[in-house]
Amino acid sequence: MRVDVGMQKGGVGKTTTSINLAGALADRGHDVLAVDADPQGGLTLKLGYRDQYREGEYALYDVLSDIGELTLNDLGELVVHGNEFDIVPSHIRNFRLEKHLYSEARGVEALKLALDRHDGNYDYVIIDSPPNLGPLADGALLAAENVLFPSHANTIAKDSLEILFDEIDTLEAKFEDVNVSTVGAVLNEVGRDGVSAEMEEWFIDTFSEEYVFQIPDWAAVEHAIEYRTSVFAYNPDDAGYSWDMDKTEALRDKYNEIAAHVEDLS
Ligand SMILES: Nc1ncnc2c1ncn2[C@@H]1O[C@H](COP(=O)(O)OP(=O)(O)O)[C@@H](O)[C@H]1O
Ligand SMILES: [Mg+2]
């Protein structure tokens, strides 16, 4: 099963959700691939693959665009084996990818085709999407056909979601055999000032209770990422934040809930 973690907005927790959902699924014994489809490379950089991002020989650019050195058959060339799960890292060159995907006949379908042709035998592929609408974000929706929406519970979340729902409708109209299913919404940084209880209710009304997941605003989330892992491989003692242990355990429970829900849907 593939899951796109998508929202055309920066800072809502896409990368955090991608890393921790991939970490949860891996911790539960699954073979997992995380694809960093954001040219800004948040997931890649946060997990410590700066050299790949800056200087790696090949990039999604080469696999997905017609002009690159590789073809849609070569996604495997990009895969790096992380401690917790495999990764298709992003690359600085991917900033130039979108304009090619716009003009190429099968540009939006390229990621789907590349994943279909990559015989990686993964149980789950998690795609961390870019913070804008465009062919990379569309490509991730099309490739996964399942989407998890990370969001803050604030007043503009509703507009952001409506825009994304419209985009999904447009894609489904254009590609007749494509049907994008909702995996749920992840409300990030719950408890931070300015977060509205009303919006939490709106999410529950819109998605139903068992499809809304709430992640508290805790530094342990960020400390794990500073440690270059999900909360599952995070060792607070080793990182110098021994007081994080209880919150780390609680966060593991939260991300396990999302992972169990994903397993149920697959
Ligand atoms: N539950 C949380 N508690 C505290 N900080 C969080 C939480 N979720 C995300 N963050 C922080 O918020 C910032 C944006 O998150 P990120 O996952 O990079 O968003 P996006 O990928 O959508 O741009 C990061 O600095 C991240 O560490
Ligand atoms: Mg990101």
PDB file of N, CA, C and O in Angstrom, residues 144-217:
ATOM      1  N   ALA A 144      -0.009   7.115  -5.122  1.00  0.00           N
ATOM      2  CA  ALA A 144      -0.406   6.465  -3.876  1.00  0.00           C
ATOM      3  C   ALA A 144      -1.891   6.074  -3.876  1.00  0.00           C
ATOM      4  O   ALA A 144      -2.260   5.024  -3.355  1.00  0.00           O
ATOM      5  N   GLU A 145      -2.717   6.942  -4.420  1.00  0.00           N
ATOM      6  CA  GLU A 145      -4.182   6.783  -4.391  1.00  0.00           C
ATOM      7  C   GLU A 145      -4.734   6.672  -2.974  1.00  0.00           C
ATOM      8  O   GLU A 145      -5.863   6.242  -2.769  1.00  0.00           O
ATOM      9  N   ASN A 146      -3.900   7.023  -1.992  1.00  0.00           N
ATOM     10  CA  ASN A 146      -4.336   7.103  -0.601  1.00  0.00           C
ATOM     11  C   ASN A 146      -3.654   8.323  -0.032  1.00  0.00           C
ATOM     12  O   ASN A 146      -2.450   8.484  -0.237  1.00  0.00           O
ATOM     13  N   VAL A 147      -4.406   9.150   0.676  1.00  0.00           N
ATOM     14  CA  VAL A 147      -3.772  10.370   1.172  1.00  0.00           C
ATOM     15  C   VAL A 147      -4.099  10.618   2.638  1.00  0.00           C
ATOM     16  O   VAL A 147      -5.222  10.433   3.092  1.00  0.00           O
ATOM     17  N   LEU A 148      -3.051  10.992   3.360  1.00  0.00           N
ATOM     18  CA  LEU A 148      -3.159  11.378   4.763  1.00  0.00           C
ATOM     19  C   LEU A 148      -2.881  12.880   4.796  1.00  0.00           C
ATOM     20  O   LEU A 148      -1.889  13.334   4.225  1.00  0.00           O
ATOM     21  N   PHE A 149      -3.777  13.634   5.440  1.00  0.00           N
ATOM     22  CA  PHE A 149      -3.675  15.091   5.430  1.00  0.00           C
ATOM     23  C   PHE A 149      -3.117  15.614   6.750  1.00  0.00           C
ATOM     24  O   PHE A 149      -3.862  15.675   7.735  1.00  0.00           O
ATOM     25  N   PRO A 150      -1.878  16.036   6.811  1.00  0.00           N
ATOM     26  CA  PRO A 150      -1.402  16.685   8.030  1.00  0.00           C
ATOM     27  C   PRO A 150      -1.859  18.134   8.046  1.00  0.00           C
ATOM     28  O   PRO A 150      -1.932  18.779   7.002  1.00  0.00           O
ATOM     29  N   SER A 151      -2.177  18.617   9.224  1.00  0.00           N
ATOM     30  CA  SER A 151      -2.711  19.976   9.308  1.00  0.00           C
ATOM     31  C   SER A 151      -2.526  20.518  10.712  1.00  0.00           C
ATOM     32  O   SER A 151      -2.325  19.764  11.662  1.00  0.00           O
ATOM     33  N   HIS A 152      -2.587  21.833  10.816  1.00  0.00           N
ATOM     34  CA  HIS A 152      -2.776  22.449  12.118  1.00  0.00           C
ATOM     35  C   HIS A 152      -4.278  22.627  12.291  1.00  0.00           C
ATOM     36  O   HIS A 152      -5.012  22.731  11.307  1.00  0.00           O
ATOM     37  N   ALA A 153      -4.737  22.644  13.540  1.00  0.00           N
ATOM     38  CA  ALA A 153      -6.169  22.839  13.774  1.00  0.00           C
ATOM     39  C   ALA A 153      -6.458  24.338  13.853  1.00  0.00           C
ATOM     40  O   ALA A 153      -6.946  24.828  14.861  1.00  0.00           O
ATOM     41  N   ASN A 154      -6.131  25.068  12.799  1.00  0.00           N
ATOM     42  CA  ASN A 154      -6.414  26.509  12.822  1.00  0.00           C
ATOM     43  C   ASN A 154      -7.421  26.865  11.724  1.00  0.00           C
ATOM     44  O   ASN A 154      -7.856  26.003  10.960  1.00  0.00           O
ATOM     45  N   THR A 155      -7.783  28.143  11.682  1.00  0.00           N
ATOM     46  CA  THR A 155      -8.921  28.518  10.839  1.00  0.00           C
ATOM     47  C   THR A 155      -8.640  28.396   9.341  1.00  0.00           C
ATOM     48  O   THR A 155      -9.574  28.238   8.566  1.00  0.00           O
ATOM     49  N   ILE A 156      -7.384  28.461   8.925  1.00  0.00           N
ATOM     50  CA  ILE A 156      -7.157  28.345   7.486  1.00  0.00           C
ATOM     51  C   ILE A 156      -7.053  26.891   7.012  1.00  0.00           C
ATOM     52  O   ILE A 156      -7.019  26.614   5.819  1.00  0.00           O
ATOM     53  N   ALA A 157      -7.035  25.978   7.976  1.00  0.00           N
ATOM     54  CA  ALA A 157      -6.908  24.556   7.605  1.00  0.00           C
ATOM     55  C   ALA A 157      -8.041  24.124   6.678  1.00  0.00           C
ATOM     56  O   ALA A 157      -7.853  23.353   5.732  1.00  0.00           O
ATOM     57  N   LYS A 158      -9.233  24.679   6.963  1.00  0.00           N
ATOM     58  CA  LYS A 158     -10.421  24.314   6.195  1.00  0.00           C
ATOM     59  C   LYS A 158     -10.252  24.691   4.725  1.00  0.00           C
ATOM     60  O   LYS A 158     -10.564  23.898   3.828  1.00  0.00           O
ATOM     61  N   ASP A 159      -9.771  25.901   4.500  1.00  0.00           N
ATOM     62  CA  ASP A 159      -9.550  26.351   3.117  1.00  0.00           C
ATOM     63  C   ASP A 159      -8.493  25.501   2.431  1.00  0.00           C
ATOM     64  O   ASP A 159      -8.653  25.104   1.273  1.00  0.00           O
ATOM     65  N   SER A 160      -7.416  25.217   3.151  1.00  0.00           N
ATOM     66  CA  SER A 160      -6.345  24.404   2.566  1.00  0.00           C
ATOM     67  C   SER A 160      -6.884  23.038   2.152  1.00  0.00           C
ATOM     68  O   SER A 160      -6.587  22.537   1.069  1.00  0.00           O
ATOM     69  N   LEU A 161      -7.686  22.452   3.019  1.00  0.00           N
ATOM     70  CA  LEU A 161      -8.238  21.126   2.714  1.00  0.00           C
ATOM     71  C   LEU A 161      -9.193  21.173   1.527  1.00  0.00           C
ATOM     72  O   LEU A 161      -9.171  20.293   0.670  1.00  0.00           O
ATOM     73  N   GLU A 162     -10.026  22.232   1.475  1.00  0.00           N
ATOM     74  CA  GLU A 162     -10.966  22.327   0.349  1.00  0.00           C
ATOM     75  C   GLU A 162     -10.229  22.432  -0.973  1.00  0.00           C
ATOM     76  O   GLU A 162     -10.626  21.838  -1.975  1.00  0.00           O
ATOM     77  N   ILE A 163      -9.131  23.190  -0.972  1.00  0.00           N
ATOM     78  CA  ILE A 163      -8.322  23.337  -2.189  1.00  0.00           C
ATOM     79  C   ILE A 163      -7.769  21.965  -2.607  1.00  0.00           C
ATOM     80  O   ILE A 163      -7.792  21.597  -3.785  1.00  0.00           O
ATOM     81  N   LEU A 164      -7.314  21.217  -1.625  1.00  0.00           N
ATOM     82  CA  LEU A 164      -6.740  19.899  -1.939  1.00  0.00           C
ATOM     83  C   LEU A 164      -7.830  18.908  -2.390  1.00  0.00           C
ATOM     84  O   LEU A 164      -7.614  18.131  -3.327  1.00  0.00           O
ATOM     85  N   PHE A 165      -9.001  18.974  -1.761  1.00  0.00           N
ATOM     86  CA  PHE A 165     -10.117  18.117  -2.212  1.00  0.00           C
ATOM     87  C   PHE A 165     -10.459  18.426  -3.675  1.00  0.00           C
ATOM     88  O   PHE A 165     -10.719  17.518  -4.470  1.00  0.00           O
ATOM     89  N   ASP A 166     -10.469  19.725  -4.028  1.00  0.00           N
ATOM     90  CA  ASP A 166     -10.755  20.121  -5.420  1.00  0.00           C
ATOM     91  C   ASP A 166      -9.703  19.565  -6.368  1.00  0.00           C
ATOM     92  O   ASP A 166     -10.023  19.100  -7.471  1.00  0.00           O
ATOM     93  N   GLU A 167      -8.455  19.646  -5.926  1.00  0.00           N
ATOM     94  CA  GLU A 167      -7.359  19.135  -6.761  1.00  0.00           C
ATOM     95  C   GLU A 167      -7.535  17.625  -7.000  1.00  0.00           C
ATOM     96  O   GLU A 167      -7.339  17.130  -8.111  1.00  0.00           O
ATOM     97  N   ILE A 168      -7.935  16.930  -5.950  1.00  0.00           N
ATOM     98  CA  ILE A 168      -8.144  15.475  -6.066  1.00  0.00           C
ATOM     99  C   ILE A 168      -9.301  15.197  -7.027  1.00  0.00           C
ATOM    100  O   ILE A 168      -9.205  14.315  -7.891  1.00  0.00           O
ATOM    101  N   ASP A 169     -10.386  15.986  -6.926  1.00  0.00           N
ATOM    102  CA  ASP A 169     -11.519  15.825  -7.859  1.00  0.00           C
ATOM    103  C   ASP A 169     -11.063  16.027  -9.294  1.00  0.00           C
ATOM    104  O   ASP A 169     -11.462  15.283 -10.203  1.00  0.00           O
ATOM    105  N   THR A 170     -10.243  17.053  -9.506  1.00  0.00           N
ATOM    106  CA  THR A 170      -9.769  17.360 -10.860  1.00  0.00           C
ATOM    107  C   THR A 170      -8.929  16.195 -11.404  1.00  0.00           C
ATOM    108  O   THR A 170      -9.084  15.794 -12.560  1.00  0.00           O
ATOM    109  N   LEU A 171      -8.069  15.660 -10.549  1.00  0.00           N
ATOM    110  CA  LEU A 171      -7.227  14.523 -10.969  1.00  0.00           C
ATOM    111  C   LEU A 171      -8.077  13.302 -11.307  1.00  0.00           C
ATOM    112  O   LEU A 171      -7.842  12.628 -12.313  1.00  0.00           O
ATOM    113  N   GLU A 172      -9.069  13.047 -10.450  1.00  0.00           N
ATOM    114  CA  GLU A 172      -9.929  11.873 -10.677  1.00  0.00           C
ATOM    115  C   GLU A 172     -10.737  12.024 -11.951  1.00  0.00           C
ATOM    116  O   GLU A 172     -11.023  11.040 -12.633  1.00  0.00           O
ATOM    117  N   ALA A 173     -11.077  13.277 -12.285  1.00  0.00           N
ATOM    118  CA  ALA A 173     -11.828  13.511 -13.522  1.00  0.00           C
ATOM    119  C   ALA A 173     -10.925  13.297 -14.746  1.00  0.00           C
ATOM    120  O   ALA A 173     -11.362  12.797 -15.783  1.00  0.00           O
ATOM    121  N   LYS A 174      -9.673  13.666 -14.584  1.00  0.00           N
ATOM    122  CA  LYS A 174      -8.736  13.562 -15.707  1.00  0.00           C
ATOM    123  C   LYS A 174      -8.262  12.124 -15.932  1.00  0.00           C
ATOM    124  O   LYS A 174      -8.119  11.674 -17.065  1.00  0.00           O
ATOM    125  N   PHE A 175      -8.027  11.412 -14.838  1.00  0.00           N
ATOM    126  CA  PHE A 175      -7.552  10.030 -14.931  1.00  0.00           C
ATOM    127  C   PHE A 175      -8.684   9.120 -14.468  1.00  0.00           C
ATOM    128  O   PHE A 175      -8.899   8.946 -13.271  1.00  0.00           O
ATOM    129  N   GLU A 176      -9.403   8.553 -15.431  1.00  0.00           N
ATOM    130  CA  GLU A 176     -10.654   7.872 -15.110  1.00  0.00           C
ATOM    131  C   GLU A 176     -10.533   6.713 -14.127  1.00  0.00           C
ATOM    132  O   GLU A 176     -11.416   6.483 -13.317  1.00  0.00           O
ATOM    133  N   ASP A 177      -9.434   5.974 -14.210  1.00  0.00           N
ATOM    134  CA  ASP A 177      -9.316   4.796 -13.339  1.00  0.00           C
ATOM    135  C   ASP A 177      -8.676   5.124 -11.990  1.00  0.00           C
ATOM    136  O   ASP A 177      -8.368   4.221 -11.216  1.00  0.00           O
ATOM    137  N   VAL A 178      -8.501   6.412 -11.708  1.00  0.00           N
ATOM    138  CA  VAL A 178      -7.871   6.795 -10.443  1.00  0.00           C
ATOM    139  C   VAL A 178      -8.920   7.184  -9.411  1.00  0.00           C
ATOM    140  O   VAL A 178      -9.852   7.923  -9.696  1.00  0.00           O
ATOM    141  N   ASN A 179      -8.753   6.638  -8.227  1.00  0.00           N
ATOM    142  CA  ASN A 179      -9.654   6.896  -7.123  1.00  0.00           C
ATOM    143  C   ASN A 179      -8.844   7.122  -5.862  1.00  0.00           C
ATOM    144  O   ASN A 179      -8.270   6.182  -5.330  1.00  0.00           O
ATOM    145  N   VAL A 180      -8.770   8.343  -5.408  1.00  0.00           N
ATOM    146  CA  VAL A 180      -7.924   8.661  -4.257  1.00  0.00           C
ATOM    147  C   VAL A 180      -8.735   8.522  -2.965  1.00  0.00           C
ATOM    148  O   VAL A 180      -9.752   9.182  -2.790  1.00  0.00           O
ATOM    149  N   SER A 181      -8.287   7.643  -2.086  1.00  0.00           N
ATOM    150  CA  SER A 181      -8.990   7.431  -0.813  1.00  0.00           C
ATOM    151  C   SER A 181      -8.341   8.233   0.304  1.00  0.00           C
ATOM    152  O   SER A 181      -7.129   8.412   0.328  1.00  0.00           O
ATOM    153  N   THR A 182      -9.180   8.641   1.245  1.00  0.00           N
ATOM    154  CA  THR A 182      -8.686   9.376   2.406  1.00  0.00           C
ATOM    155  C   THR A 182      -8.257   8.415   3.501  1.00  0.00           C
ATOM    156  O   THR A 182      -9.027   7.551   3.913  1.00  0.00           O
ATOM    157  N   VAL A 183      -7.028   8.562   3.961  1.00  0.00           N
ATOM    158  CA  VAL A 183      -6.531   7.755   5.074  1.00  0.00           C
ATOM    159  C   VAL A 183      -6.877   8.442   6.396  1.00  0.00           C
ATOM    160  O   VAL A 183      -7.092   7.786   7.413  1.00  0.00           O
ATOM    161  N   GLY A 184      -6.935   9.777   6.357  1.00  0.00           N
ATOM    162  CA  GLY A 184      -7.300  10.501   7.563  1.00  0.00           C
ATOM    163  C   GLY A 184      -6.601  11.838   7.646  1.00  0.00           C
ATOM    164  O   GLY A 184      -5.934  12.263   6.703  1.00  0.00           O
ATOM    165  N   ALA A 185      -6.788  12.494   8.786  1.00  0.00           N
ATOM    166  CA  ALA A 185      -6.129  13.781   9.030  1.00  0.00           C
ATOM    167  C   ALA A 185      -5.291  13.649  10.294  1.00  0.00           C
ATOM    168  O   ALA A 185      -5.696  13.005  11.260  1.00  0.00           O
ATOM    169  N   VAL A 186      -4.106  14.241  10.239  1.00  0.00           N
ATOM    170  CA  VAL A 186      -3.228  14.265  11.418  1.00  0.00           C
ATOM    171  C   VAL A 186      -3.129  15.706  11.883  1.00  0.00           C
ATOM    172  O   VAL A 186      -2.603  16.560  11.163  1.00  0.00           O
ATOM    173  N   LEU A 187      -3.666  15.996  13.053  1.00  0.00           N
ATOM    174  CA  LEU A 187      -3.579  17.351  13.606  1.00  0.00           C
ATOM    175  C   LEU A 187      -2.294  17.450  14.409  1.00  0.00           C
ATOM    176  O   LEU A 187      -2.094  16.718  15.378  1.00  0.00           O
ATOM    177  N   ASN A 188      -1.411  18.333  13.939  1.00  0.00           N
ATOM    178  CA  ASN A 188      -0.097  18.462  14.560  1.00  0.00           C
ATOM    179  C   ASN A 188      -0.019  19.645  15.506  1.00  0.00           C
ATOM    180  O   ASN A 188      -0.705  20.639  15.325  1.00  0.00           O
ATOM    181  N   GLU A 189       0.856  19.493  16.486  1.00  0.00           N
ATOM    182  CA  GLU A 189       1.115  20.553  17.464  1.00  0.00           C
ATOM    183  C   GLU A 189      -0.144  20.923  18.229  1.00  0.00           C
ATOM    184  O   GLU A 189      -0.396  22.088  18.526  1.00  0.00           O
ATOM    185  N   VAL A 190      -0.936  19.907  18.544  1.00  0.00           N
ATOM    186  CA  VAL A 190      -2.155  20.135  19.310  1.00  0.00           C
ATOM    187  C   VAL A 190      -1.760  20.629  20.698  1.00  0.00           C
ATOM    188  O   VAL A 190      -0.869  20.075  21.339  1.00  0.00           O
ATOM    189  N   GLY A 191      -2.431  21.685  21.131  1.00  0.00           N
ATOM    190  CA  GLY A 191      -2.120  22.251  22.442  1.00  0.00           C
ATOM    191  C   GLY A 191      -1.345  23.538  22.351  1.00  0.00           C
ATOM    192  O   GLY A 191      -1.211  24.266  23.321  1.00  0.00           O
ATOM    193  N   ARG A 192      -0.795  23.821  21.148  1.00  0.00           N
ATOM    194  CA  ARG A 192      -0.073  25.086  20.977  1.00  0.00           C
ATOM    195  C   ARG A 192      -1.067  26.251  21.025  1.00  0.00           C
ATOM    196  O   ARG A 192      -2.217  26.100  20.638  1.00  0.00           O
ATOM    197  N   ASP A 193      -0.600  27.410  21.484  1.00  0.00           N
ATOM    198  CA  ASP A 193      -1.473  28.591  21.561  1.00  0.00           C
ATOM    199  C   ASP A 193      -2.117  28.861  20.213  1.00  0.00           C
ATOM    200  O   ASP A 193      -1.469  28.771  19.181  1.00  0.00           O
ATOM    201  N   GLY A 194      -3.371  29.250  20.234  1.00  0.00           N
ATOM    202  CA  GLY A 194      -4.035  29.647  18.999  1.00  0.00           C
ATOM    203  C   GLY A 194      -4.727  28.495  18.288  1.00  0.00           C
ATOM    204  O   GLY A 194      -5.419  28.688  17.301  1.00  0.00           O
ATOM    205  N   VAL A 195      -4.537  27.292  18.807  1.00  0.00           N
ATOM    206  CA  VAL A 195      -5.210  26.150  18.185  1.00  0.00           C
ATOM    207  C   VAL A 195      -6.629  26.066  18.725  1.00  0.00           C
ATOM    208  O   VAL A 195      -6.858  26.143  19.921  1.00  0.00           O
ATOM    209  N   SER A 196      -7.570  25.927  17.823  1.00  0.00           N
ATOM    210  CA  SER A 196      -8.949  26.043  18.252  1.00  0.00           C
ATOM    211  C   SER A 196      -9.631  24.689  18.423  1.00  0.00           C
ATOM    212  O   SER A 196      -9.536  23.802  17.589  1.00  0.00           O
ATOM    213  N   ALA A 197     -10.310  24.549  19.557  1.00  0.00           N
ATOM    214  CA  ALA A 197     -11.073  23.336  19.838  1.00  0.00           C
ATOM    215  C   ALA A 197     -12.178  23.163  18.803  1.00  0.00           C
ATOM    216  O   ALA A 197     -12.523  22.048  18.423  1.00  0.00           O
ATOM    217  N   GLU A 198     -12.718  24.312  18.349  1.00  0.00           N
ATOM    218  CA  GLU A 198     -13.766  24.247  17.318  1.00  0.00           C
ATOM    219  C   GLU A 198     -13.259  23.576  16.052  1.00  0.00           C
ATOM    220  O   GLU A 198     -13.966  22.805  15.418  1.00  0.00           O
ATOM    221  N   MET A 199     -12.008  23.913  15.684  1.00  0.00           N
ATOM    222  CA  MET A 199     -11.451  23.311  14.483  1.00  0.00           C
ATOM    223  C   MET A 199     -11.239  21.810  14.662  1.00  0.00           C
ATOM    224  O   MET A 199     -11.430  21.038  13.744  1.00  0.00           O
ATOM    225  N   GLU A 200     -10.854  21.415  15.876  1.00  0.00           N
ATOM    226  CA  GLU A 200     -10.712  19.972  16.131  1.00  0.00           C
ATOM    227  C   GLU A 200     -12.050  19.283  15.888  1.00  0.00           C
ATOM    228  O   GLU A 200     -12.112  18.211  15.282  1.00  0.00           O
ATOM    229  N   GLU A 201     -13.106  19.935  16.336  1.00  0.00           N
ATOM    230  CA  GLU A 201     -14.445  19.370  16.115  1.00  0.00           C
ATOM    231  C   GLU A 201     -14.789  19.326  14.640  1.00  0.00           C
ATOM    232  O   GLU A 201     -15.377  18.357  14.151  1.00  0.00           O
ATOM    233  N   TRP A 202     -14.407  20.398  13.943  1.00  0.00           N
ATOM    234  CA  TRP A 202     -14.685  20.433  12.500  1.00  0.00           C
ATOM    235  C   TRP A 202     -14.005  19.246  11.792  1.00  0.00           C
ATOM    236  O   TRP A 202     -14.601  18.583  10.939  1.00  0.00           O
ATOM    237  N   PHE A 203     -12.777  18.957  12.197  1.00  0.00           N
ATOM    238  CA  PHE A 203     -12.057  17.826  11.592  1.00  0.00           C
ATOM    239  C   PHE A 203     -12.784  16.514  11.868  1.00  0.00           C
ATOM    240  O   PHE A 203     -12.938  15.672  10.992  1.00  0.00           O
ATOM    241  N   ILE A 204     -13.237  16.366  13.102  1.00  0.00           N
ATOM    242  CA  ILE A 204     -13.908  15.119  13.473  1.00  0.00           C
ATOM    243  C   ILE A 204     -15.229  14.984  12.711  1.00  0.00           C
ATOM    244  O   ILE A 204     -15.571  13.907  12.215  1.00  0.00           O
ATOM    245  N   ASP A 205     -15.950  16.116  12.547  1.00  0.00           N
ATOM    246  CA  ASP A 205     -17.185  16.091  11.750  1.00  0.00           C
ATOM    247  C   ASP A 205     -16.905  15.742  10.297  1.00  0.00           C
ATOM    248  O   ASP A 205     -17.661  15.024   9.653  1.00  0.00           O
ATOM    249  N   THR A 206     -15.795  16.286   9.767  1.00  0.00           N
ATOM    250  CA  THR A 206     -15.486  16.102   8.353  1.00  0.00           C
ATOM    251  C   THR A 206     -14.956  14.700   8.059  1.00  0.00           C
ATOM    252  O   THR A 206     -15.324  14.082   7.066  1.00  0.00           O
ATOM    253  N   PHE A 207     -14.099  14.197   8.949  1.00  0.00           N
ATOM    254  CA  PHE A 207     -13.411  12.931   8.651  1.00  0.00           C
ATOM    255  C   PHE A 207     -13.949  11.743   9.461  1.00  0.00           C
ATOM    256  O   PHE A 207     -13.606  10.607   9.158  1.00  0.00           O
ATOM    257  N   SER A 208     -14.702  12.007  10.511  1.00  0.00           N
ATOM    258  CA  SER A 208     -15.161  11.035  11.514  1.00  0.00           C
ATOM    259  C   SER A 208     -14.018  10.675  12.464  1.00  0.00           C
ATOM    260  O   SER A 208     -12.845  10.679  12.083  1.00  0.00           O
ATOM    261  N   GLU A 209     -14.436  10.381  13.666  1.00  0.00           N
ATOM    262  CA  GLU A 209     -13.509  10.242  14.798  1.00  0.00           C
ATOM    263  C   GLU A 209     -12.297   9.339  14.532  1.00  0.00           C
ATOM    264  O   GLU A 209     -11.160   9.690  14.807  1.00  0.00           O
ATOM    265  N   GLU A 210     -12.578   8.169  13.962  1.00  0.00           N
ATOM    266  CA  GLU A 210     -11.467   7.199  13.830  1.00  0.00           C
ATOM    267  C   GLU A 210     -10.496   7.541  12.691  1.00  0.00           C
ATOM    268  O   GLU A 210      -9.505   6.852  12.504  1.00  0.00           O
ATOM    269  N   TYR A 211     -10.786   8.645  11.989  1.00  0.00           N
ATOM    270  CA  TYR A 211      -9.892   9.091  10.922  1.00  0.00           C
ATOM    271  C   TYR A 211      -9.147  10.375  11.293  1.00  0.00           C
ATOM    272  O   TYR A 211      -8.492  10.976  10.452  1.00  0.00           O
ATOM    273  N   VAL A 212      -9.255  10.804  12.541  1.00  0.00           N
ATOM    274  CA  VAL A 212      -8.546  12.014  12.975  1.00  0.00           C
ATOM    275  C   VAL A 212      -7.562  11.640  14.082  1.00  0.00           C
ATOM    276  O   VAL A 212      -7.928  11.009  15.073  1.00  0.00           O
ATOM    277  N   PHE A 213      -6.310  12.017  13.883  1.00  0.00           N
ATOM    278  CA  PHE A 213      -5.242  11.680  14.818  1.00  0.00           C
ATOM    279  C   PHE A 213      -4.625  12.972  15.330  1.00  0.00           C
ATOM    280  O   PHE A 213      -4.369  13.889  14.552  1.00  0.00           O
ATOM    281  N   GLN A 214      -4.397  13.041  16.618  1.00  0.00           N
ATOM    282  CA  GLN A 214      -3.889  14.283  17.195  1.00  0.00           C
ATOM    283  C   GLN A 214      -2.507  14.060  17.799  1.00  0.00           C
ATOM    284  O   GLN A 214      -2.323  13.159  18.614  1.00  0.00           O
ATOM    285  N   ILE A 215      -1.572  14.879  17.374  1.00  0.00           N
ATOM    286  CA  ILE A 215      -0.198  14.784  17.873  1.00  0.00           C
ATOM    287  C   ILE A 215       0.101  16.042  18.692  1.00  0.00           C
ATOM    288  O   ILE A 215       0.036  17.153  18.170  1.00  0.00           O
ATOM    289  N   PRO A 216       0.397  15.863  19.976  1.00  0.00           N
ATOM    290  CA  PRO A 216       0.626  17.050  20.820  1.00  0.00           C
ATOM    291  C   PRO A 216       1.876  17.834  20.418  1.00  0.00           C
ATOM    292  O   PRO A 216       2.749  17.317  19.714  1.00  0.00           O
ATOM    293  N   ASP A 217       1.921  19.050  20.893  1.00  0.00           N
ATOM    294  CA  ASP A 217       3.048  19.951  20.618  1.00  0.00           C
ATOM    295  C   ASP A 217       4.138  19.679  21.650  1.00  0.00           C
ATOM    296  O   ASP A 217       4.158  20.294  22.709  1.00  0.00           O
TER     297      ASP A 217
END
